[in-house]
Coordinates of C-alpha atoms in Angstrom, one line a residue:
M1 CA 0.0 0.0 0.0
K2 CA 1.2 3.5 -0.9
K3 CA 0.8 6.5 1.3
V4 CA 0.5 10.0 0.0
L5 CA 0.4 13.4 1.8
I6 CA -1.1 16.3 -0.2
A7 CA -0.4 19.8 1.2
D8 CA -2.1 22.8 -0.5
D9 CA -4.1 25.7 0.9
E10 CA -6.8 25.5 -1.8
M11 CA -9.4 22.7 -1.5
G12 CA -9.9 22.7 -5.3
W13 CA -6.3 21.7 -5.8
I14 CA -6.4 19.2 -3.0
N15 CA -9.4 17.5 -4.5
F16 CA -7.8 17.5 -7.9
H17 CA -4.6 15.9 -6.7
K18 CA -6.4 13.4 -4.6
G19 CA -8.5 12.4 -7.6
V20 CA -5.4 12.0 -9.8
V21 CA -3.5 10.0 -7.2
Q22 CA -6.5 7.7 -6.5
G23 CA -7.1 7.3 -10.2
L24 CA -3.5 6.3 -10.9
L25 CA -2.7 4.2 -7.8
G26 CA -6.2 2.7 -7.3
A27 CA -7.6 1.2 -4.2
D28 CA -4.1 0.4 -2.9
V29 CA -3.4 4.0 -1.7
V30 CA -4.0 6.0 1.4
V31 CA -4.3 9.8 0.8
D32 CA -4.1 12.3 3.6
T33 CA -4.6 16.0 2.9
V34 CA -3.8 19.2 4.8
L35 CA -4.3 22.9 4.2
C36 CA -1.1 24.1 5.6
A37 CA 2.6 23.1 6.1
K38 CA 2.3 23.0 9.9
D39 CA -0.5 20.4 9.7
G40 CA 1.4 18.5 7.2
Y41 CA 4.4 18.3 9.5
N42 CA 2.3 17.1 12.3
L43 CA 0.9 14.2 10.2
V44 CA 4.4 13.4 9.1
L45 CA 5.5 13.0 12.7
E46 CA 2.4 10.9 13.5
N47 CA 3.3 8.6 10.7
E48 CA 7.0 8.1 11.3
M49 CA 6.6 4.4 12.0
E50 CA 4.9 4.0 8.6
P51 CA 6.1 7.0 6.6
Y52 CA 4.5 8.5 3.5
D53 CA 5.8 7.4 0.2
Y54 CA 5.0 10.7 -1.6
L55 CA 4.6 14.3 -0.6
I56 CA 2.7 16.5 -3.1
T57 CA 3.0 20.1 -2.0
D58 CA 2.3 23.6 -3.0
L59 CA 4.9 26.2 -2.1
H60 CA 2.7 29.1 -1.1
M61 CA 0.5 28.3 1.9
E62 CA 0.6 30.0 5.3
R63 CA 3.0 33.0 5.7
D64 CA 4.4 31.9 9.1
F65 CA 7.8 31.1 7.6
F66 CA 8.4 34.3 5.6
P67 CA 10.6 34.9 3.7
K68 CA 10.8 31.1 3.3
K69 CA 7.9 29.5 1.5
A70 CA 5.8 27.2 3.6
G71 CA 6.2 24.3 1.2
I72 CA 10.0 24.6 1.4
W73 CA 9.8 24.7 5.2
L74 CA 7.7 21.5 5.1
I75 CA 10.2 19.8 2.7
E76 CA 13.1 20.7 5.0
Q77 CA 11.4 19.3 8.1
I78 CA 10.6 16.1 6.3
Q79 CA 14.1 15.7 4.9
S80 CA 15.6 16.1 8.4
L81 CA 13.8 12.9 9.6
P82 CA 15.7 9.6 9.0
S83 CA 12.4 7.7 8.6
Y84 CA 11.6 9.8 5.5
K85 CA 14.9 9.4 3.6
N86 CA 13.0 7.6 0.7
I87 CA 10.0 9.9 0.3
K88 CA 9.4 11.2 -3.2
I89 CA 8.6 14.9 -3.1
I90 CA 6.6 16.5 -5.8
I91 CA 6.2 20.3 -5.8
I92 CA 3.2 21.5 -7.9
S93 CA 3.2 25.3 -8.0
D94 CA 3.0 28.3 -10.4
T95 CA 6.1 29.8 -8.7
P96 CA 8.6 31.2 -11.2
N97 CA 11.9 29.4 -11.4
L98 CA 10.3 26.3 -9.9
K99 CA 13.0 23.9 -11.0
S100 CA 15.8 26.0 -9.4
I101 CA 13.8 25.9 -6.2
A102 CA 13.1 22.2 -6.3
D103 CA 16.6 21.0 -7.3
P104 CA 18.5 21.7 -4.0
Y105 CA 15.9 19.4 -2.3
N106 CA 16.1 16.7 -4.9
A107 CA 12.4 17.3 -5.4
Y108 CA 10.4 16.9 -8.6
C109 CA 8.4 19.8 -9.8
I110 CA 5.5 20.5 -12.1
S111 CA 3.8 23.8 -12.8
K112 CA 0.1 23.9 -12.1
R113 CA -0.4 25.0 -15.7
E114 CA 1.4 21.8 -16.9
V115 CA -0.7 19.6 -14.7
I116 CA -3.9 21.1 -16.0
N117 CA -2.8 20.8 -19.7
S118 CA -1.3 17.3 -19.5
L119 CA -1.1 14.7 -16.7
E120 CA 1.6 12.7 -18.4
K121 CA 4.5 14.0 -16.3
Y122 CA 2.4 13.7 -13.1
K123 CA 1.5 10.1 -14.0
A124 CA 5.2 9.3 -14.6
L125 CA 6.2 10.6 -11.2
L126 CA 3.6 8.4 -9.4
Q127 CA 4.6 5.2 -11.2

């Protein structure tokens, strides 16, 4: 069974991602969702014994971590936990220079526009 955590501050995007993930991974997936990075980190800690396989996150959520983006803060927290060394991180955002933001964290990235226009890259990352 695969476990996926989706973090985005917009319910429309959460529902979209959840539908795509469930459609691609079928019944053998558990999907948890949060509306902010802090709640995401709390779920990550609660699931350390059975860590998430994927994190799908937006960058811009709560502003508590300014000037750092909330999604980056969440990624850094997760990557500091030994139990999450194998998590696949996918950033989906319309932030300019997304690849240069994702690369230092060895995260995958897709623009929201690209996700809307074609799910092929998204599908490849979840296979």
